[in-house]
Amino acid sequence: MTVLATVSAEWLTLRGEADARARSRTLVDELAHRLGDGPLIVHDLGSGAGAMMRWLAPQLRAPQRWVLHDADPQILGTRDPSPVLDGQGQVVGSQPSIEQLDDLGRDAFHGGSAVVASALLDVITENEARLIVNACVSAGTPALFSLSVSGQVLLDPGYQADEHFGAAFNDHQRRVADGRRLLGPDAVRVVARMFATAGWSVRELDTPWRLGPDESTLSAEWLAGWVGAAVEQRPELDSAADRYLALRRTQLAARSLSVTVGHRDVIAWPQ
Ligand SMILES: C[S@@+](CC[C@H](N)C(=O)[O-])C[C@H]1O[C@@H](n2cnc3c(N)ncnc32)[C@H](O)[C@@H]1O
């Protein structure tokens, strides 16, 4: 059985607003353009607590039913029970589905209208990505995958240490965890190539978080995770990490630090 990195409901809540601002609405227009009048069945992979449904469903006018796929029953259990409305004000139906992506069958999306995900592709393996692409191609369902980490991070003011932590963090994202090699910052390139090889059209856009002084709580949490992962990957960075984090926290408190965390969104559809 696959062992997954767990994600906390608190972290998903904390990042929710920045995610909603960052995801590409241009690519939503592309998706909407390819969907019929409905009723739509939308598969959300690695749905977590359902943030993608809450963000995307109101932007689609057609009646919808969502299937929220996640391997972690606990995170699925933290879904907000309040209703989600589609673009015409009708309540959107949803059902959870507890499953590992490495069990995804080729016919998993047959009868579906679209496959989506947010903040998923960088934490899966190439094999899982292939299963997703194969199932999309088999069903002919357009796919919109938002917010995969691109590996680009910009801190202002910037220091040379940023590059050392950034390189180690990116290696950590590509690590082998419990026998699974994660795609990390290569995810969108890999998935885009798989769709293109299948003859599908693909469009990608950069969708970074741009965190200013008003998002210091998220920035601080992100920074701690970024540096922590870098040190786990390259323990020799440990001696510099405390001083670096203290400096960055002082700058956050003084509202003098801004952080740009690179993400990329990708949409694919049959030609
Ligand atoms: C970073 S969270 C994103 C959650 C949600 N999409 C959001 O944007 O808030 C990634 C989610 O994918 C799930 N996940 C990761 N790898 C998975 C896999 N191989 N199979 C099924 N679910 C997986 C995790 O349990 C987690 O809920």
PDB file of C-alpha atoms and ligand atoms in Angstrom:
ATOM      1  CA  MET A   1       0.000   0.000   0.000  1.00  0.00           C
ATOM      2  CA  THR A   2       1.228   3.502  -0.823  1.00  0.00           C
ATOM      3  CA  VAL A   3       2.248   5.637   2.171  1.00  0.00           C
ATOM      4  CA  LEU A   4       1.433   9.296   1.574  1.00  0.00           C
ATOM      5  CA  ALA A   5       2.818  12.483   3.016  1.00  0.00           C
ATOM      6  CA  THR A   6      -0.001  13.776   5.172  1.00  0.00           C
ATOM      7  CA  VAL A   7      -1.344  17.271   4.924  1.00  0.00           C
ATOM      8  CA  SER A   8      -3.029  19.048   7.814  1.00  0.00           C
ATOM      9  CA  ALA A   9      -6.449  20.658   7.600  1.00  0.00           C
ATOM     10  CA  GLU A  10      -4.944  23.748   9.301  1.00  0.00           C
ATOM     11  CA  TRP A  11      -2.357  24.147   6.539  1.00  0.00           C
ATOM     12  CA  LEU A  12      -5.012  23.804   3.810  1.00  0.00           C
ATOM     13  CA  THR A  13      -7.155  26.438   5.550  1.00  0.00           C
ATOM     14  CA  LEU A  14      -4.208  28.788   5.993  1.00  0.00           C
ATOM     15  CA  ARG A  15      -3.248  28.613   2.324  1.00  0.00           C
ATOM     16  CA  GLY A  16      -6.836  28.652   1.033  1.00  0.00           C
ATOM     17  CA  GLU A  17      -7.126  32.359   0.235  1.00  0.00           C
ATOM     18  CA  ALA A  18      -3.716  32.588  -1.453  1.00  0.00           C
ATOM     19  CA  ASP A  19      -4.601  29.499  -3.511  1.00  0.00           C
ATOM     20  CA  ALA A  20      -7.934  30.987  -4.574  1.00  0.00           C
ATOM     21  CA  ARG A  21      -6.225  34.202  -5.690  1.00  0.00           C
ATOM     22  CA  ALA A  22      -3.458  32.386  -7.543  1.00  0.00           C
ATOM     23  CA  ARG A  23      -5.375  29.752  -9.548  1.00  0.00           C
ATOM     24  CA  SER A  24      -5.794  30.716 -13.197  1.00  0.00           C
ATOM     25  CA  ARG A  25      -9.278  31.930 -14.147  1.00  0.00           C
ATOM     26  CA  THR A  26      -8.096  32.114 -17.758  1.00  0.00           C
ATOM     27  CA  LEU A  27      -7.730  28.346 -17.748  1.00  0.00           C
ATOM     28  CA  VAL A  28     -11.160  28.013 -16.110  1.00  0.00           C
ATOM     29  CA  ASP A  29     -12.576  29.888 -19.119  1.00  0.00           C
ATOM     30  CA  GLU A  30     -10.767  27.385 -21.359  1.00  0.00           C
ATOM     31  CA  LEU A  31     -12.329  24.537 -19.400  1.00  0.00           C
ATOM     32  CA  ALA A  32     -15.833  26.025 -19.322  1.00  0.00           C
ATOM     33  CA  HIS A  33     -15.640  26.556 -23.080  1.00  0.00           C
ATOM     34  CA  ARG A  34     -15.130  22.792 -23.515  1.00  0.00           C
ATOM     35  CA  LEU A  35     -17.896  21.627 -21.225  1.00  0.00           C
ATOM     36  CA  GLY A  36     -21.470  21.182 -22.342  1.00  0.00           C
ATOM     37  CA  ASP A  37     -24.642  22.414 -20.660  1.00  0.00           C
ATOM     38  CA  GLY A  38     -24.431  19.625 -18.100  1.00  0.00           C
ATOM     39  CA  PRO A  39     -25.319  18.132 -15.809  1.00  0.00           C
ATOM     40  CA  LEU A  40     -21.565  17.827 -15.289  1.00  0.00           C
ATOM     41  CA  ILE A  41     -19.705  15.197 -13.330  1.00  0.00           C
ATOM     42  CA  VAL A  42     -16.398  16.620 -12.106  1.00  0.00           C
ATOM     43  CA  HIS A  43     -13.687  14.419 -10.593  1.00  0.00           C
ATOM     44  CA  ASP A  44     -11.420  16.251  -8.130  1.00  0.00           C
ATOM     45  CA  LEU A  45      -8.216  14.293  -7.439  1.00  0.00           C
ATOM     46  CA  GLY A  46      -6.454  14.814  -4.104  1.00  0.00           C
ATOM     47  CA  SER A  47      -9.426  16.937  -3.170  1.00  0.00           C
ATOM     48  CA  GLY A  48      -8.435  17.344   0.483  1.00  0.00           C
ATOM     49  CA  ALA A  49     -11.229  19.274   2.185  1.00  0.00           C
ATOM     50  CA  GLY A  50     -12.786  20.314  -1.141  1.00  0.00           C
ATOM     51  CA  ALA A  51     -11.207  23.731  -1.725  1.00  0.00           C
ATOM     52  CA  MET A  52     -11.077  23.267  -5.510  1.00  0.00           C
ATOM     53  CA  MET A  53     -14.825  22.523  -5.656  1.00  0.00           C
ATOM     54  CA  ARG A  54     -15.640  25.603  -3.554  1.00  0.00           C
ATOM     55  CA  TRP A  55     -13.503  27.749  -5.869  1.00  0.00           C
ATOM     56  CA  LEU A  56     -14.367  26.266  -9.273  1.00  0.00           C
ATOM     57  CA  ALA A  57     -18.003  25.155  -9.060  1.00  0.00           C
ATOM     58  CA  PRO A  58     -19.438  28.721  -8.850  1.00  0.00           C
ATOM     59  CA  GLN A  59     -17.465  29.635 -11.991  1.00  0.00           C
ATOM     60  CA  LEU A  60     -19.252  26.956 -14.049  1.00  0.00           C
ATOM     61  CA  ARG A  61     -22.844  27.672 -15.025  1.00  0.00           C
ATOM     62  CA  ALA A  62     -23.978  24.112 -15.623  1.00  0.00           C
ATOM     63  CA  PRO A  63     -25.500  21.918 -12.900  1.00  0.00           C
ATOM     64  CA  GLN A  64     -22.764  19.793 -11.350  1.00  0.00           C
ATOM     65  CA  ARG A  65     -22.000  16.771  -9.259  1.00  0.00           C
ATOM     66  CA  TRP A  66     -18.492  16.383  -7.858  1.00  0.00           C
ATOM     67  CA  VAL A  67     -16.597  13.258  -6.869  1.00  0.00           C
ATOM     68  CA  LEU A  68     -13.934  14.146  -4.299  1.00  0.00           C
ATOM     69  CA  HIS A  69     -11.115  11.572  -4.504  1.00  0.00           C
ATOM     70  CA  ASP A  70      -8.518  11.407  -1.745  1.00  0.00           C
ATOM     71  CA  ALA A  71      -6.529   8.679  -0.053  1.00  0.00           C
ATOM     72  CA  ASP A  72      -6.847  10.350   3.354  1.00  0.00           C
ATOM     73  CA  PRO A  73     -10.251   9.809   4.978  1.00  0.00           C
ATOM     74  CA  GLN A  74      -9.372  12.232   7.779  1.00  0.00           C
ATOM     75  CA  ILE A  75      -8.824  15.162   5.464  1.00  0.00           C
ATOM     76  CA  LEU A  76     -11.982  14.270   3.510  1.00  0.00           C
ATOM     77  CA  GLY A  77     -13.780  14.342   6.864  1.00  0.00           C
ATOM     78  CA  THR A  78     -12.885  18.007   7.378  1.00  0.00           C
ATOM     79  CA  ARG A  79     -15.071  19.136   4.449  1.00  0.00           C
ATOM     80  CA  ASP A  80     -17.157  22.242   5.141  1.00  0.00           C
ATOM     81  CA  PRO A  81     -20.781  20.975   5.120  1.00  0.00           C
ATOM     82  CA  SER A  82     -22.256  24.310   3.936  1.00  0.00           C
ATOM     83  CA  PRO A  83     -23.685  24.154   0.411  1.00  0.00           C
ATOM     84  CA  VAL A  84     -21.664  25.042  -2.679  1.00  0.00           C
ATOM     85  CA  LEU A  85     -23.637  26.774  -5.454  1.00  0.00           C
ATOM     86  CA  ASP A  86     -22.989  26.584  -9.172  1.00  0.00           C
ATOM     87  CA  GLY A  87     -22.900  29.673 -11.406  1.00  0.00           C
ATOM     88  CA  GLN A  88     -26.693  29.682 -11.612  1.00  0.00           C
ATOM     89  CA  GLY A  89     -27.220  29.389  -7.861  1.00  0.00           C
ATOM     90  CA  GLN A  90     -28.119  25.686  -7.789  1.00  0.00           C
ATOM     91  CA  VAL A  91     -26.683  23.483  -5.052  1.00  0.00           C
ATOM     92  CA  VAL A  92     -23.763  21.347  -6.216  1.00  0.00           C
ATOM     93  CA  GLY A  93     -23.869  17.689  -5.202  1.00  0.00           C
ATOM     94  CA  SER A  94     -20.712  15.965  -4.004  1.00  0.00           C
ATOM     95  CA  GLN A  95     -19.562  12.598  -2.744  1.00  0.00           C
ATOM     96  CA  PRO A  96     -16.228  11.559  -1.235  1.00  0.00           C
ATOM     97  CA  SER A  97     -14.264   8.647  -2.629  1.00  0.00           C
ATOM     98  CA  ILE A  98     -11.429   7.279  -0.503  1.00  0.00           C
ATOM     99  CA  GLU A  99      -8.812   5.899  -2.866  1.00  0.00           C
ATOM    100  CA  GLN A 100      -5.141   5.860  -3.710  1.00  0.00           C
ATOM    101  CA  LEU A 101      -4.174   7.202  -7.097  1.00  0.00           C
ATOM    102  CA  ASP A 102      -2.034   4.172  -7.805  1.00  0.00           C
ATOM    103  CA  ASP A 103      -5.276   2.156  -7.874  1.00  0.00           C
ATOM    104  CA  LEU A 104      -6.834   4.418 -10.527  1.00  0.00           C
ATOM    105  CA  GLY A 105      -8.311   2.327 -13.312  1.00  0.00           C
ATOM    106  CA  ARG A 106      -8.342   3.271 -16.990  1.00  0.00           C
ATOM    107  CA  ASP A 107     -12.132   3.593 -16.882  1.00  0.00           C
ATOM    108  CA  ALA A 108     -12.208   5.682 -13.671  1.00  0.00           C
ATOM    109  CA  PHE A 109     -13.589   8.788 -15.416  1.00  0.00           C
ATOM    110  CA  HIS A 110     -15.930   7.163 -17.926  1.00  0.00           C
ATOM    111  CA  GLY A 111     -19.174   9.111 -17.911  1.00  0.00           C
ATOM    112  CA  GLY A 112     -17.376  12.103 -16.361  1.00  0.00           C
ATOM    113  CA  SER A 113     -17.193  15.632 -17.754  1.00  0.00           C
ATOM    114  CA  ALA A 114     -13.910  16.962 -16.344  1.00  0.00           C
ATOM    115  CA  VAL A 115     -11.007  15.959 -14.132  1.00  0.00           C
ATOM    116  CA  VAL A 116      -9.425  18.568 -11.877  1.00  0.00           C
ATOM    117  CA  ALA A 117      -6.894  18.792  -9.074  1.00  0.00           C
ATOM    118  CA  SER A 118      -5.222  21.505  -7.034  1.00  0.00           C
ATOM    119  CA  ALA A 119      -1.850  21.265  -5.297  1.00  0.00           C
ATOM    120  CA  LEU A 120      -1.545  17.597  -6.170  1.00  0.00           C
ATOM    121  CA  LEU A 121       0.747  16.882  -9.123  1.00  0.00           C
ATOM    122  CA  ASP A 122       4.010  17.710  -7.339  1.00  0.00           C
ATOM    123  CA  VAL A 123       3.358  15.145  -4.583  1.00  0.00           C
ATOM    124  CA  ILE A 124       2.602  12.198  -6.868  1.00  0.00           C
ATOM    125  CA  THR A 125       4.815   9.816  -8.820  1.00  0.00           C
ATOM    126  CA  GLU A 126       5.325   9.546 -12.564  1.00  0.00           C
ATOM    127  CA  ASN A 127       3.404   6.268 -12.516  1.00  0.00           C
ATOM    128  CA  GLU A 128       0.415   7.914 -10.791  1.00  0.00           C
ATOM    129  CA  ALA A 129       0.568  10.783 -13.288  1.00  0.00           C
ATOM    130  CA  ARG A 130       0.488   8.228 -16.121  1.00  0.00           C
ATOM    131  CA  LEU A 131      -2.561   6.513 -14.615  1.00  0.00           C
ATOM    132  CA  ILE A 132      -4.352   9.881 -14.385  1.00  0.00           C
ATOM    133  CA  VAL A 133      -3.495  10.851 -17.963  1.00  0.00           C
ATOM    134  CA  ASN A 134      -4.456   7.402 -19.286  1.00  0.00           C
ATOM    135  CA  ALA A 135      -7.834   7.588 -17.514  1.00  0.00           C
ATOM    136  CA  CYS A 136      -8.481  11.112 -18.840  1.00  0.00           C
ATOM    137  CA  VAL A 137      -7.558  10.058 -22.381  1.00  0.00           C
ATOM    138  CA  SER A 138      -9.697   6.925 -22.141  1.00  0.00           C
ATOM    139  CA  ALA A 139     -12.728   8.965 -21.032  1.00  0.00           C
ATOM    140  CA  GLY A 140     -11.995  12.000 -23.259  1.00  0.00           C
ATOM    141  CA  THR A 141     -12.455  14.299 -20.243  1.00  0.00           C
ATOM    142  CA  PRO A 142     -10.621  17.653 -20.235  1.00  0.00           C
ATOM    143  CA  ALA A 143      -8.258  18.060 -17.288  1.00  0.00           C
ATOM    144  CA  LEU A 144      -7.397  21.170 -15.287  1.00  0.00           C
ATOM    145  CA  PHE A 145      -4.613  20.801 -12.732  1.00  0.00           C
ATOM    146  CA  SER A 146      -3.954  23.915 -10.647  1.00  0.00           C
ATOM    147  CA  LEU A 147      -1.117  25.013  -8.406  1.00  0.00           C
ATOM    148  CA  SER A 148       1.709  22.554  -8.880  1.00  0.00           C
ATOM    149  CA  VAL A 149       4.944  23.909  -7.422  1.00  0.00           C
ATOM    150  CA  SER A 150       7.320  25.150 -10.124  1.00  0.00           C
ATOM    151  CA  GLY A 151      10.389  25.354  -7.881  1.00  0.00           C
ATOM    152  CA  GLN A 152      10.807  29.100  -8.392  1.00  0.00           C
ATOM    153  CA  VAL A 153      10.869  31.147  -5.217  1.00  0.00           C
ATOM    154  CA  LEU A 154      11.690  34.829  -4.907  1.00  0.00           C
ATOM    155  CA  LEU A 155      12.178  36.588  -1.594  1.00  0.00           C
ATOM    156  CA  ASP A 156      12.533  40.365  -1.459  1.00  0.00           C
ATOM    157  CA  PRO A 157      14.991  41.369  -0.062  1.00  0.00           C
ATOM    158  CA  GLY A 158      16.966  38.471  -1.469  1.00  0.00           C
ATOM    159  CA  TYR A 159      20.172  36.824  -0.219  1.00  0.00           C
ATOM    160  CA  GLN A 160      22.493  34.198  -1.575  1.00  0.00           C
ATOM    161  CA  ALA A 161      21.280  31.796   1.134  1.00  0.00           C
ATOM    162  CA  ASP A 162      17.859  31.798  -0.596  1.00  0.00           C
ATOM    163  CA  GLU A 163      19.420  29.898  -3.498  1.00  0.00           C
ATOM    164  CA  HIS A 164      20.957  27.266  -1.223  1.00  0.00           C
ATOM    165  CA  PHE A 165      17.695  26.655   0.629  1.00  0.00           C
ATOM    166  CA  GLY A 166      15.743  26.762  -2.644  1.00  0.00           C
ATOM    167  CA  ALA A 167      17.942  24.182  -4.386  1.00  0.00           C
ATOM    168  CA  ALA A 168      17.805  21.836  -1.381  1.00  0.00           C
ATOM    169  CA  PHE A 169      14.029  22.282  -1.102  1.00  0.00           C
ATOM    170  CA  ASN A 170      13.567  21.406  -4.778  1.00  0.00           C
ATOM    171  CA  ASP A 171      15.681  18.272  -4.345  1.00  0.00           C
ATOM    172  CA  HIS A 172      13.511  17.411  -1.338  1.00  0.00           C
ATOM    173  CA  GLN A 173      10.410  17.772  -3.504  1.00  0.00           C
ATOM    174  CA  ARG A 174      11.864  15.230  -5.924  1.00  0.00           C
ATOM    175  CA  ARG A 175      12.924  12.802  -3.168  1.00  0.00           C
ATOM    176  CA  VAL A 176      12.103   9.136  -2.888  1.00  0.00           C
ATOM    177  CA  ALA A 177       9.596   8.881  -0.014  1.00  0.00           C
ATOM    178  CA  ASP A 178       8.586   5.382   1.111  1.00  0.00           C
ATOM    179  CA  GLY A 179       9.804   3.972  -2.177  1.00  0.00           C
ATOM    180  CA  ARG A 180       7.945   6.570  -4.260  1.00  0.00           C
ATOM    181  CA  ARG A 181       9.905   9.113  -6.361  1.00  0.00           C
ATOM    182  CA  LEU A 182       7.856  12.318  -6.236  1.00  0.00           C
ATOM    183  CA  LEU A 183       7.570  14.545  -9.295  1.00  0.00           C
ATOM    184  CA  GLY A 184       8.090  17.804  -7.374  1.00  0.00           C
ATOM    185  CA  PRO A 185       8.821  20.798  -9.610  1.00  0.00           C
ATOM    186  CA  ASP A 186       8.960  18.547 -12.712  1.00  0.00           C
ATOM    187  CA  ALA A 187       5.283  17.640 -12.391  1.00  0.00           C
ATOM    188  CA  VAL A 188       3.676  19.980 -14.907  1.00  0.00           C
ATOM    189  CA  ARG A 189       6.346  19.353 -17.542  1.00  0.00           C
ATOM    190  CA  VAL A 190       5.918  15.590 -17.154  1.00  0.00           C
ATOM    191  CA  VAL A 191       2.105  15.655 -17.241  1.00  0.00           C
ATOM    192  CA  ALA A 192       2.007  18.144 -20.141  1.00  0.00           C
ATOM    193  CA  ARG A 193       4.324  15.872 -22.150  1.00  0.00           C
ATOM    194  CA  MET A 194       2.129  12.834 -21.440  1.00  0.00           C
ATOM    195  CA  PHE A 195      -0.974  14.635 -22.705  1.00  0.00           C
ATOM    196  CA  ALA A 196       0.865  16.033 -25.733  1.00  0.00           C
ATOM    197  CA  THR A 197       2.147  12.542 -26.583  1.00  0.00           C
ATOM    198  CA  ALA A 198      -1.469  11.357 -26.537  1.00  0.00           C
ATOM    199  CA  GLY A 199      -2.235  14.043 -29.127  1.00  0.00           C
ATOM    200  CA  TRP A 200      -4.055  16.401 -26.725  1.00  0.00           C
ATOM    201  CA  SER A 201      -3.832  20.194 -26.677  1.00  0.00           C
ATOM    202  CA  VAL A 202      -2.106  21.584 -23.617  1.00  0.00           C
ATOM    203  CA  ARG A 203      -1.888  25.090 -22.171  1.00  0.00           C
ATOM    204  CA  GLU A 204       0.118  26.144 -19.126  1.00  0.00           C
ATOM    205  CA  LEU A 205       0.262  29.365 -17.109  1.00  0.00           C
ATOM    206  CA  ASP A 206       2.338  30.555 -14.173  1.00  0.00           C
ATOM    207  CA  THR A 207       0.175  31.018 -11.094  1.00  0.00           C
ATOM    208  CA  PRO A 208       2.432  32.126  -8.244  1.00  0.00           C
ATOM    209  CA  TRP A 209       1.464  33.030  -4.729  1.00  0.00           C
ATOM    210  CA  ARG A 210       2.410  36.676  -4.226  1.00  0.00           C
ATOM    211  CA  LEU A 211       2.536  37.124  -0.481  1.00  0.00           C
ATOM    212  CA  GLY A 212       2.814  40.668   0.817  1.00  0.00           C
ATOM    213  CA  PRO A 213       2.982  42.075   4.356  1.00  0.00           C
ATOM    214  CA  ASP A 214      -0.661  41.238   5.084  1.00  0.00           C
ATOM    215  CA  GLU A 215      -0.017  37.519   4.622  1.00  0.00           C
ATOM    216  CA  SER A 216       2.753  37.207   7.186  1.00  0.00           C
ATOM    217  CA  THR A 217       1.150  34.214   8.944  1.00  0.00           C
ATOM    218  CA  LEU A 218       1.101  32.186   5.737  1.00  0.00           C
ATOM    219  CA  SER A 219       4.575  33.442   4.751  1.00  0.00           C
ATOM    220  CA  ALA A 220       6.006  32.462   8.154  1.00  0.00           C
ATOM    221  CA  GLU A 221       4.471  28.998   8.015  1.00  0.00           C
ATOM    222  CA  TRP A 222       5.586  28.505   4.418  1.00  0.00           C
ATOM    223  CA  LEU A 223       9.123  29.695   5.255  1.00  0.00           C
ATOM    224  CA  ALA A 224       9.402  27.283   8.183  1.00  0.00           C
ATOM    225  CA  GLY A 225       8.314  24.396   5.933  1.00  0.00           C
ATOM    226  CA  TRP A 226      10.619  25.495   3.101  1.00  0.00           C
ATOM    227  CA  VAL A 227      13.697  25.768   5.306  1.00  0.00           C
ATOM    228  CA  GLY A 228      12.768  22.628   7.281  1.00  0.00           C
ATOM    229  CA  ALA A 229      12.518  20.531   4.118  1.00  0.00           C
ATOM    230  CA  ALA A 230      15.792  22.000   2.810  1.00  0.00           C
ATOM    231  CA  VAL A 231      17.598  21.047   6.039  1.00  0.00           C
ATOM    232  CA  GLU A 232      16.075  17.561   5.975  1.00  0.00           C
ATOM    233  CA  GLN A 233      17.474  17.182   2.459  1.00  0.00           C
ATOM    234  CA  ARG A 234      20.876  18.752   3.211  1.00  0.00           C
ATOM    235  CA  PRO A 235      21.630  18.540   6.943  1.00  0.00           C
ATOM    236  CA  GLU A 236      24.727  20.728   6.467  1.00  0.00           C
ATOM    237  CA  LEU A 237      22.344  23.703   6.038  1.00  0.00           C
ATOM    238  CA  ASP A 238      21.197  23.264   9.630  1.00  0.00           C
ATOM    239  CA  SER A 239      23.854  25.547  11.107  1.00  0.00           C
ATOM    240  CA  ALA A 240      22.656  28.489   8.983  1.00  0.00           C
ATOM    241  CA  ALA A 241      18.940  27.762   9.239  1.00  0.00           C
ATOM    242  CA  ASP A 242      18.109  29.243  12.659  1.00  0.00           C
ATOM    243  CA  ARG A 243      19.812  32.572  11.946  1.00  0.00           C
ATOM    244  CA  TYR A 244      18.244  32.732   8.484  1.00  0.00           C
ATOM    245  CA  LEU A 245      14.754  32.055   9.821  1.00  0.00           C
ATOM    246  CA  ALA A 246      15.181  34.572  12.655  1.00  0.00           C
ATOM    247  CA  LEU A 247      16.153  37.255  10.138  1.00  0.00           C
ATOM    248  CA  ARG A 248      13.214  36.434   7.877  1.00  0.00           C
ATOM    249  CA  ARG A 249      10.780  36.473  10.847  1.00  0.00           C
ATOM    250  CA  THR A 250      12.093  39.891  11.914  1.00  0.00           C
ATOM    251  CA  GLN A 251      11.484  41.152   8.377  1.00  0.00           C
ATOM    252  CA  LEU A 252       7.966  39.706   8.368  1.00  0.00           C
ATOM    253  CA  ALA A 253       7.186  41.435  11.670  1.00  0.00           C
ATOM    254  CA  ALA A 254       8.513  44.702  10.213  1.00  0.00           C
ATOM    255  CA  ARG A 255       6.368  44.201   7.073  1.00  0.00           C
ATOM    256  CA  SER A 256       9.516  44.434   4.959  1.00  0.00           C
ATOM    257  CA  LEU A 257       9.515  40.974   3.337  1.00  0.00           C
ATOM    258  CA  SER A 258       7.574  39.799   0.316  1.00  0.00           C
ATOM    259  CA  VAL A 259       7.553  36.232  -0.963  1.00  0.00           C
ATOM    260  CA  THR A 260       6.709  34.876  -4.393  1.00  0.00           C
ATOM    261  CA  VAL A 261       6.200  31.103  -4.540  1.00  0.00           C
ATOM    262  CA  GLY A 262       6.040  29.738  -8.059  1.00  0.00           C
ATOM    263  CA  HIS A 263       3.195  27.496  -9.181  1.00  0.00           C
ATOM    264  CA  ARG A 264       1.957  26.421 -12.584  1.00  0.00           C
ATOM    265  CA  ASP A 265      -1.519  25.506 -13.803  1.00  0.00           C
ATOM    266  CA  VAL A 266      -2.076  23.242 -16.780  1.00  0.00           C
ATOM    267  CA  ILE A 267      -5.122  22.364 -18.838  1.00  0.00           C
ATOM    268  CA  ALA A 268      -5.359  19.604 -21.441  1.00  0.00           C
ATOM    269  CA  TRP A 269      -8.163  18.643 -23.776  1.00  0.00           C
ATOM    270  CA  PRO A 270      -8.655  16.279 -26.711  1.00  0.00           C
ATOM    271  CA  GLN A 271      -8.118  17.960 -30.092  1.00  0.00           C
TER     272      GLN A 271
HETATM  273  C1  LIG B   1      -1.711  19.601  -0.806  1.00  0.00           C
HETATM  274  S1  LIG B   1      -3.190  18.695  -0.556  1.00  0.00           S
HETATM  275  C2  LIG B   1      -4.304  19.591  -1.614  1.00  0.00           C
HETATM  276  C3  LIG B   1      -5.745  19.437  -1.207  1.00  0.00           C
HETATM  277  C4  LIG B   1      -6.757  20.247  -2.015  1.00  0.00           C
HETATM  278  N1  LIG B   1      -6.733  19.875  -3.418  1.00  0.00           N
HETATM  279  C5  LIG B   1      -6.538  21.723  -1.854  1.00  0.00           C
HETATM  280  O1  LIG B   1      -6.126  22.368  -2.812  1.00  0.00           O
HETATM  281  O2  LIG B   1      -6.780  22.241  -0.753  1.00  0.00           O
HETATM  282  C6  LIG B   1      -2.929  17.199  -1.486  1.00  0.00           C
HETATM  283  C7  LIG B   1      -4.009  16.161  -1.250  1.00  0.00           C
HETATM  284  O3  LIG B   1      -3.787  15.064  -2.129  1.00  0.00           O
HETATM  285  C8  LIG B   1      -3.932  13.841  -1.427  1.00  0.00           C
HETATM  286  N2  LIG B   1      -3.028  12.882  -2.076  1.00  0.00           N
HETATM  287  C9  LIG B   1      -1.693  13.023  -2.243  1.00  0.00           C
HETATM  288  N3  LIG B   1      -1.190  11.965  -2.897  1.00  0.00           N
HETATM  289  C10 LIG B   1      -2.232  11.134  -3.156  1.00  0.00           C
HETATM  290  C11 LIG B   1      -2.343   9.868  -3.803  1.00  0.00           C
HETATM  291  N4  LIG B   1      -1.271   9.271  -4.319  1.00  0.00           N
HETATM  292  N5  LIG B   1      -3.571   9.294  -3.881  1.00  0.00           N
HETATM  293  C12 LIG B   1      -4.667   9.926  -3.367  1.00  0.00           C
HETATM  294  N6  LIG B   1      -4.624  11.113  -2.732  1.00  0.00           N
HETATM  295  C13 LIG B   1      -3.418  11.719  -2.630  1.00  0.00           C
HETATM  296  C14 LIG B   1      -3.546  14.150   0.018  1.00  0.00           C
HETATM  297  O4  LIG B   1      -4.178  13.272   0.933  1.00  0.00           O
HETATM  298  C15 LIG B   1      -4.035  15.603   0.172  1.00  0.00           C
HETATM  299  O5  LIG B   1      -5.346  15.680   0.666  1.00  0.00           O
END
